[in-house]
Coordinates of C-alpha atoms and ligand atoms in Angstrom, one line a residue:
X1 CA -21.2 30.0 -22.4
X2 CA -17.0 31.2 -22.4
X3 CA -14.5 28.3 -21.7
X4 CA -14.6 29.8 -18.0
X5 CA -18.0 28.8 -17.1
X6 CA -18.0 25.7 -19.6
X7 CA -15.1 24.2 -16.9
X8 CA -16.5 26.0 -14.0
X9 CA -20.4 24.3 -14.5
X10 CA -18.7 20.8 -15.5
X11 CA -16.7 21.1 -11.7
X12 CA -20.0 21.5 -9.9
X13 CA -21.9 18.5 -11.7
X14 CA -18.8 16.5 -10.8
X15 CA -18.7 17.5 -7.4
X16 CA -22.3 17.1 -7.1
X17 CA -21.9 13.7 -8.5
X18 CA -19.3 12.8 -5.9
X19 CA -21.5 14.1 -3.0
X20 CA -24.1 11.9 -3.9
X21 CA -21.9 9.0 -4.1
X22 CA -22.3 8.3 -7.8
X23 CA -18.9 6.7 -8.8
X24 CA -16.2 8.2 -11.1
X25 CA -15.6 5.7 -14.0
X26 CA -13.3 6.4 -16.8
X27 CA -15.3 7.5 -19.3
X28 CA -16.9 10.3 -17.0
X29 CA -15.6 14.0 -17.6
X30 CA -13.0 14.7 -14.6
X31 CA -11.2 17.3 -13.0
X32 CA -7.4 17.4 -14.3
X33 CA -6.6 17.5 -10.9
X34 CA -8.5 14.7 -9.9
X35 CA -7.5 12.3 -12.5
X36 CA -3.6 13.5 -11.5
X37 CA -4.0 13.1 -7.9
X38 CA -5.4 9.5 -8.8
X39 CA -2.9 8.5 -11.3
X40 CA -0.3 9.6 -8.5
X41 CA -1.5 8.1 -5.4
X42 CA -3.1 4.8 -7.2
X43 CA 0.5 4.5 -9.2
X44 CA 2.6 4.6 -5.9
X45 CA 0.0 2.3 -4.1
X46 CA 0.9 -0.6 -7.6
X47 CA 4.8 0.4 -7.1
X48 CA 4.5 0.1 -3.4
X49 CA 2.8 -3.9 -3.5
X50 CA 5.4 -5.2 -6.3
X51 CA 8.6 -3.5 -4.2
X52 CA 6.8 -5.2 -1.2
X53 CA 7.3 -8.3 -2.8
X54 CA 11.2 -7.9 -2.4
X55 CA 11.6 -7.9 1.5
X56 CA 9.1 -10.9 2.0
X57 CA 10.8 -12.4 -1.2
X58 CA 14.1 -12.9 0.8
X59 CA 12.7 -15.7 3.2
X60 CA 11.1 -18.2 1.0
X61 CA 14.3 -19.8 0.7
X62 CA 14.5 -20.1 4.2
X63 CA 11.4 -20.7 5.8
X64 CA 11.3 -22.9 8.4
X65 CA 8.8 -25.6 7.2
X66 CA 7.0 -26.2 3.6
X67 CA 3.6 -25.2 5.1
X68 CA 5.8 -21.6 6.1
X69 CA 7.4 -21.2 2.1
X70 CA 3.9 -22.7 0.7
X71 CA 1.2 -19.7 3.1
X72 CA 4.7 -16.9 1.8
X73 CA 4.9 -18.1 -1.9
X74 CA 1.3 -17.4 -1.9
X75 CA 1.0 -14.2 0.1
X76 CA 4.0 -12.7 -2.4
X77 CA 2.5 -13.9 -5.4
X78 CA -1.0 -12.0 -4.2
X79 CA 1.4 -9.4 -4.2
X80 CA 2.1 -9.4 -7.5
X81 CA -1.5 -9.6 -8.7
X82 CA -2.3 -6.5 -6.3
X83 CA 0.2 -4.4 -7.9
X84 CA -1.5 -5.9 -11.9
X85 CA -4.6 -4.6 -10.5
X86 CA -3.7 -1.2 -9.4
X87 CA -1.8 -0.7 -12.3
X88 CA -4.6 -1.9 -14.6
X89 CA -6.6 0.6 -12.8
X90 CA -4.1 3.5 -13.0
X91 CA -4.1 2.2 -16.4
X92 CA -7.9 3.5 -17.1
X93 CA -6.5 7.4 -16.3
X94 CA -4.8 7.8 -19.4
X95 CA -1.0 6.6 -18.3
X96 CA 0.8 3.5 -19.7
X97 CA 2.5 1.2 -18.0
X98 CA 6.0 1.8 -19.4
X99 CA 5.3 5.2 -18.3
X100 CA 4.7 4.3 -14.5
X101 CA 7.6 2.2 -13.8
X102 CA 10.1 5.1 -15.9
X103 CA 8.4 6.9 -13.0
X104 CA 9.3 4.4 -10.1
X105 CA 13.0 3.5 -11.4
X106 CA 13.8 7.5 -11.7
X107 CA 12.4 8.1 -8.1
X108 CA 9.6 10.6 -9.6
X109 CA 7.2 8.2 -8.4
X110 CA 7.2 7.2 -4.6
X111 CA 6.5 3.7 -3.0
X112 CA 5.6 3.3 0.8
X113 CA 8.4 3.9 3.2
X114 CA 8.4 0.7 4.7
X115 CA 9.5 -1.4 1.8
X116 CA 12.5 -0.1 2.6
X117 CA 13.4 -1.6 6.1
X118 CA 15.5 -4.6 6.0
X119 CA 13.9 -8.3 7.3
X120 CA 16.7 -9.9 9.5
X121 CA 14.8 -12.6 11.0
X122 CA 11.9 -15.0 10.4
X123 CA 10.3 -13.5 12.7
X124 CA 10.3 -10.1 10.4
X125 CA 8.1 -11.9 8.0
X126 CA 5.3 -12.8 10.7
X127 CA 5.7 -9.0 12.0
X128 CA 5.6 -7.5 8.0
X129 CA 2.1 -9.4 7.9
X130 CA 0.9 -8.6 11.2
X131 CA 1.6 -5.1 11.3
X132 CA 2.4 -4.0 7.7
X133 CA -0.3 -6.1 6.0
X134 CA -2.2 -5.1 8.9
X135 CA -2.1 -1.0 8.1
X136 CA -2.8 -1.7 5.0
X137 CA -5.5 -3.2 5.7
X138 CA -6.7 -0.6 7.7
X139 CA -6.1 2.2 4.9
X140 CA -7.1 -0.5 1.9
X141 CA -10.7 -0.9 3.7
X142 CA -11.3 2.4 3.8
X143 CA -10.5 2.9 -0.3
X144 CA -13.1 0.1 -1.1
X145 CA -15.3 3.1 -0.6
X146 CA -13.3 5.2 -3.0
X147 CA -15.0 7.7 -5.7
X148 CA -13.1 6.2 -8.5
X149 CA -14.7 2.9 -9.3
X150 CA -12.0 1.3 -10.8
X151 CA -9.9 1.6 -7.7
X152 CA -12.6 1.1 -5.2
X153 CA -13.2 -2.1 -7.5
X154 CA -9.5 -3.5 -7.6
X155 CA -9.6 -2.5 -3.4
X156 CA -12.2 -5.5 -2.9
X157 CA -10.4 -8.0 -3.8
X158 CA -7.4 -7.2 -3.0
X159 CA -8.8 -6.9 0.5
X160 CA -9.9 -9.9 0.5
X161 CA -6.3 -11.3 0.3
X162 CA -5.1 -8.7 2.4
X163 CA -6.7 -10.6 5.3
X164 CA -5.5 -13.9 4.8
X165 CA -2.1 -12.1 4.8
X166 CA -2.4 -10.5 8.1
X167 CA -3.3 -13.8 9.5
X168 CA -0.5 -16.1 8.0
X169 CA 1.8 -13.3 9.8
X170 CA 0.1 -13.0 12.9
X171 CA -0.1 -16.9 13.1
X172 CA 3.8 -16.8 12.8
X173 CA 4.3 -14.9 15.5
X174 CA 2.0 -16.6 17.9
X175 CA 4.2 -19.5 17.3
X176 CA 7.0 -17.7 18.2
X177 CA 5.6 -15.8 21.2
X178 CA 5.0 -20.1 22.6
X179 CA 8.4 -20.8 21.2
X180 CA 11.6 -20.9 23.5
X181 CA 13.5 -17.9 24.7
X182 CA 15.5 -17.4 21.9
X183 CA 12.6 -17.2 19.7
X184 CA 10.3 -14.9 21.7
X185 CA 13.9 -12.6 21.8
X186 CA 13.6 -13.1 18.3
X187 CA 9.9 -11.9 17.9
X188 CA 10.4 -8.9 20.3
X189 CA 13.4 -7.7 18.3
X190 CA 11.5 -8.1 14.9
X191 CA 8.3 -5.6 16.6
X192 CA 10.7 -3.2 18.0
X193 CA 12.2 -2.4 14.3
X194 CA 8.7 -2.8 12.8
X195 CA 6.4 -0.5 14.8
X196 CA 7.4 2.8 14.3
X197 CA 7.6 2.2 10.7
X198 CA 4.1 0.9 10.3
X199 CA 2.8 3.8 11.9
X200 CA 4.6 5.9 9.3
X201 CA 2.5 4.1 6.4
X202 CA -0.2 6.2 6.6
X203 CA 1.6 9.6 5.9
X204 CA 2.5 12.6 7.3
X205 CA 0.4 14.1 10.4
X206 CA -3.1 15.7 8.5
X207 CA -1.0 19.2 9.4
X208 CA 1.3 18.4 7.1
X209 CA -0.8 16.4 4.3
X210 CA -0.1 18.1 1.1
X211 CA -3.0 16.0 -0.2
X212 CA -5.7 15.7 2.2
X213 CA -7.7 17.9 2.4
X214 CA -8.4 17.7 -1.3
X215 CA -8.8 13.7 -1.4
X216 CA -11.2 14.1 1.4
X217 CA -13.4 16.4 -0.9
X218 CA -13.0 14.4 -3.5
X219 CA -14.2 10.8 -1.4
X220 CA -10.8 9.4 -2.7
X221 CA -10.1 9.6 1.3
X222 CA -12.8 9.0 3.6
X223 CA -10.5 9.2 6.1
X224 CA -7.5 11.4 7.0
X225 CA -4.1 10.3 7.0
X226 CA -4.2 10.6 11.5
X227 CA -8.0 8.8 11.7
X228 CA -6.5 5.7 10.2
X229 CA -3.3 5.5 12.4
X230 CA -5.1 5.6 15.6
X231 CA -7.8 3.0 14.3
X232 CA -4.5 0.6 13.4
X233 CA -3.2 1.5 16.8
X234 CA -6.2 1.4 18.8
X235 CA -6.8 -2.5 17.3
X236 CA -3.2 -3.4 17.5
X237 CA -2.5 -3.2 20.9
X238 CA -4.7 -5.8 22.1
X239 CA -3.3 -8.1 19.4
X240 CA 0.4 -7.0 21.2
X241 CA -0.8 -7.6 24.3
X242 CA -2.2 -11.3 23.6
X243 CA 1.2 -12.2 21.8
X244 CA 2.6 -10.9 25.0
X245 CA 5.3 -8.4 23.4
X246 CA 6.0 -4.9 24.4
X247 CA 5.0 -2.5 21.8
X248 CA 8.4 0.0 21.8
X249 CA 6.4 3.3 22.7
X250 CA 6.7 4.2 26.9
X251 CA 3.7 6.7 25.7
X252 CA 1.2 4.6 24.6
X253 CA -1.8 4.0 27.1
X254 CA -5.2 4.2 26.9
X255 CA -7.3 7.6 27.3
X256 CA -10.5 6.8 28.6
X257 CA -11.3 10.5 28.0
X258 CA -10.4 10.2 24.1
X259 CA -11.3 6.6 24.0
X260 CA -7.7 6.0 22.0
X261 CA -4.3 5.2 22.7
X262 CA -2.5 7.9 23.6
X263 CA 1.1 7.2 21.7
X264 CA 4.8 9.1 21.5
X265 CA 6.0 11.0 18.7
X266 CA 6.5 9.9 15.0
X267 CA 10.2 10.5 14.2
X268 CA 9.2 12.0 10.9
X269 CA 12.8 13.1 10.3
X270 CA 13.2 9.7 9.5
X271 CA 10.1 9.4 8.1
X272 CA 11.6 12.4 5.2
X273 CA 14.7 10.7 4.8
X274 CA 13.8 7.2 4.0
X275 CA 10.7 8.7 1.3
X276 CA 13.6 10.9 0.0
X277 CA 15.7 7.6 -0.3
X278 CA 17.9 7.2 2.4
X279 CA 16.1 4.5 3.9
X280 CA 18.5 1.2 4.9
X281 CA 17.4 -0.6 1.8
X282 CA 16.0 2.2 -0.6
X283 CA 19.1 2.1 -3.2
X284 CA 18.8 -2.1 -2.7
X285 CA 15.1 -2.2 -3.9
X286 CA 15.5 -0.2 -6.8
X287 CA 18.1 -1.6 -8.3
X288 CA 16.1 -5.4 -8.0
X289 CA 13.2 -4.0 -9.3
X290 CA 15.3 -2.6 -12.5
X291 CA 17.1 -5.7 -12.7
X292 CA 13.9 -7.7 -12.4
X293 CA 12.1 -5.3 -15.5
X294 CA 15.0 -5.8 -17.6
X295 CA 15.3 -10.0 -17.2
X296 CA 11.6 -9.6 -18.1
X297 CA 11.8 -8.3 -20.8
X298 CA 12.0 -11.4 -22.9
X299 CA 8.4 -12.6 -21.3
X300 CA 6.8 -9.3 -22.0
X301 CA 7.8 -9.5 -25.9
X302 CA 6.5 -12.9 -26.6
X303 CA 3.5 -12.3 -24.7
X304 CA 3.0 -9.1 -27.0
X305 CA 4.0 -11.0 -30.1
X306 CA 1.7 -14.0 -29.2
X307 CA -1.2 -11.1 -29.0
X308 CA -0.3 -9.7 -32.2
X309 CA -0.2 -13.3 -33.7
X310 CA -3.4 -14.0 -32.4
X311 CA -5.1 -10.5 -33.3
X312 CA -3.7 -11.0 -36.4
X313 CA -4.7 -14.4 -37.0
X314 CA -8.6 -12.9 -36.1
X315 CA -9.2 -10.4 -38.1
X316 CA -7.8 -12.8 -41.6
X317 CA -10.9 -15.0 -40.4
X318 CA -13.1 -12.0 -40.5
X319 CA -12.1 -10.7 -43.4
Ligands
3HC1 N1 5.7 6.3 2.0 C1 6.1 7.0 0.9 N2 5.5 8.2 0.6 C2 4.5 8.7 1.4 C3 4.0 7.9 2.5 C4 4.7 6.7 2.8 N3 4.3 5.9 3.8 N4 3.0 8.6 3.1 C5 2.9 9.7 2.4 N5 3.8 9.8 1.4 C6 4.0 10.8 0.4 C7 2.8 11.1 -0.5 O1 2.8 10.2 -1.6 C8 2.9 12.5 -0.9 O2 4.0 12.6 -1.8 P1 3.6 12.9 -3.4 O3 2.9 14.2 -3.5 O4 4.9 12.9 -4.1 O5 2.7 11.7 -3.8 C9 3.5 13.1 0.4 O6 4.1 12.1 1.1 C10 2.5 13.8 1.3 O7 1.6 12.8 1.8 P2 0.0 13.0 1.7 O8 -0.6 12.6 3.0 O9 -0.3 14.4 1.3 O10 -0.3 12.0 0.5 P3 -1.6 11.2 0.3 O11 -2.8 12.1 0.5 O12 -1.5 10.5 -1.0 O13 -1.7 10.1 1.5 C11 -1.3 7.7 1.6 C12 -0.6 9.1 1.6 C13 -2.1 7.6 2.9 C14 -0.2 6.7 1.6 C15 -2.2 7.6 0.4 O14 -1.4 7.9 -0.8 C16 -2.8 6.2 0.2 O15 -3.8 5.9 0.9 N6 -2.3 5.5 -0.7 C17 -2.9 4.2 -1.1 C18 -2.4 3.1 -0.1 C19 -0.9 2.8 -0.2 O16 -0.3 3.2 -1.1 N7 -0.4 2.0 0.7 C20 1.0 1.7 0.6 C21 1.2 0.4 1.1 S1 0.6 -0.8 0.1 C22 1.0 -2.2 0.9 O17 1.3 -2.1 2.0 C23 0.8 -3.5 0.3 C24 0.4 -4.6 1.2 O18 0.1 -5.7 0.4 C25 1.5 -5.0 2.1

């Protein structure tokens, strides 16, 4: 059988393996595309939770109680192991590490857009949990069901976590929202900056997905980039409404018809400029996350010459 229909046979046992929901592991013969798409979008979903270490990062200094630093260190330290797993799992594609984050400092490699909003106030951190935590939750759920098992595995747990952050956030504002005037000012301001930017998280309208429609093929999407926005919207409301703020969108009301929210316009201008790096902080992030590789660098050799050491010292017993 020619090259041709060697490739063109292998395609349709893979996708027949994905339609029966056998998963993907690394070993398993893959479309090129596929393992690209998945070294792309699982890469930028690892850069995305360590540079979403840096805006929570900023507070820990200044929370307002020990039991506030002690529920943050732990929620940015989960952060840190998130982006270890996805990385270990973009790992199993054939891509090193040192090759993923020369992709993240040179801006080849995206992160998510709302890593680069500034935090201002406490009350930022409890609406980064509620609402940022909380879409990717939504989107994070949804990729526990992944073809890839590696990812799908990593998704578990990290979801897990992922809850516990939501909560610690939505706690703080609750506080707040019970608090005195100038704190429920405080926790108003910090969702009016927030919302529109969470809803951005989970892409461009499906229209204008470059990706889509392939992932979705593919079960590395179950859903579409517009499904998941309205199920974070449709459950966040409620949560507004019992912390008593006013979500900043005159449009959004429920559609009995549609059973949704009906909600304003994205403004994906903005959207374009702060992935293309002109967000408020976009410059800021990088250059801590460079800075933060480079100081490292020291912890990353001895670990690698305490491995050698110790592989070393292994194979003189065997021998
Ligand atoms: N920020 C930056 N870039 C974005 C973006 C966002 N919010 N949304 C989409 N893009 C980029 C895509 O990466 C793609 O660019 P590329 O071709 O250079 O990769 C382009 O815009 C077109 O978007 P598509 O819809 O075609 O891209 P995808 O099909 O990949 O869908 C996605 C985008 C829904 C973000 C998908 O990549 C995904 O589900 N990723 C995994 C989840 C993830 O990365 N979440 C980010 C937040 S993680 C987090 O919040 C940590 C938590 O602990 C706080």
């Amino acid at each position: 059988m020619d090259n041709h229909n060697n490739i063109h046979s292998l395609e349709m046992k893979f996708q027949s393996k994905i339609d029966a929901e056998v998963k993907i592991e690394p070993k398993d013969w893959m479309p090129e595309a596929y393992r690209k798409t998945l070294i792309r979008q699982i890469s930028q979903h690892a850069h995305s939770e360590i540079v979403g270490m840096l805006p929570e990062g900023n507070w820990i200094l200044r929370a307002p109680s020990l039991r506030r630093k002690v529920a943050l260190l732990a929620k940015v330290q989960d952060e840190a192991g998130h982006g270890l797993y996805l990385y270990s799992a973009a790992e199993t594609l054939g891509i090193s590490r040192e090759e993923l984050f020369e992709q993240l400092i040179t801006g080849k490699a995206k992160y998510s857009s709302i890593f680069n909003y500034p935090t201002l106030s406490w009350a930022d951190i409890g609406a980064v949990g509620w609402l940022v935590d909380g879409a990717a939750i939504m989107n994070q759920v949804m990729l526990t069901r992944t073809s890839y098992g590696p990812y799908a595995r990593a998704m578990v747990r990290i979801c897990k976590e992922e809850s516990f952050h939501q909560r610690q956030g939505y706690e703080i504002l609750i506080s707040l929202s019970r608090g005195t005037e100038e704190q429920k000012k405080m926790l108003q301001d910090a969702v009016d900056r927030w919302w529109w930017p969470a809803l951005m998280m989970f892409g461009p309208n499906d229209s204008a997905s470059t990706h889509s429609e392939q992932s979705l093929k593919w079960k590395i999407k179950r859903k579409s980039n517009d499904e998941l926005r309205q199920d974070f919207i449709d459950a966040t409301v409620l949560q507004a409404n019992y912390l008593g703020v006013k979500l900043p969108d005159p449009n959004l009301k429920w559609n009995e018809e549609r059973g949704h929210y009906d909600f304003g316009d994205i403004n994906w201008e903005e959207f374009w400029a702060v992935v293309n790096g002109n967000g408020p902080c976009n410059k800021l992030r990088l250059k801590a996350r460079k800075k933060a590789q480079e100081e490292g660098a020291w912890v990353r050799e001895a670990a690698m010459a305490h491995a050698e050491k110790r592989a070393k010292r292994k194979a003189e017993k065997v021998a």
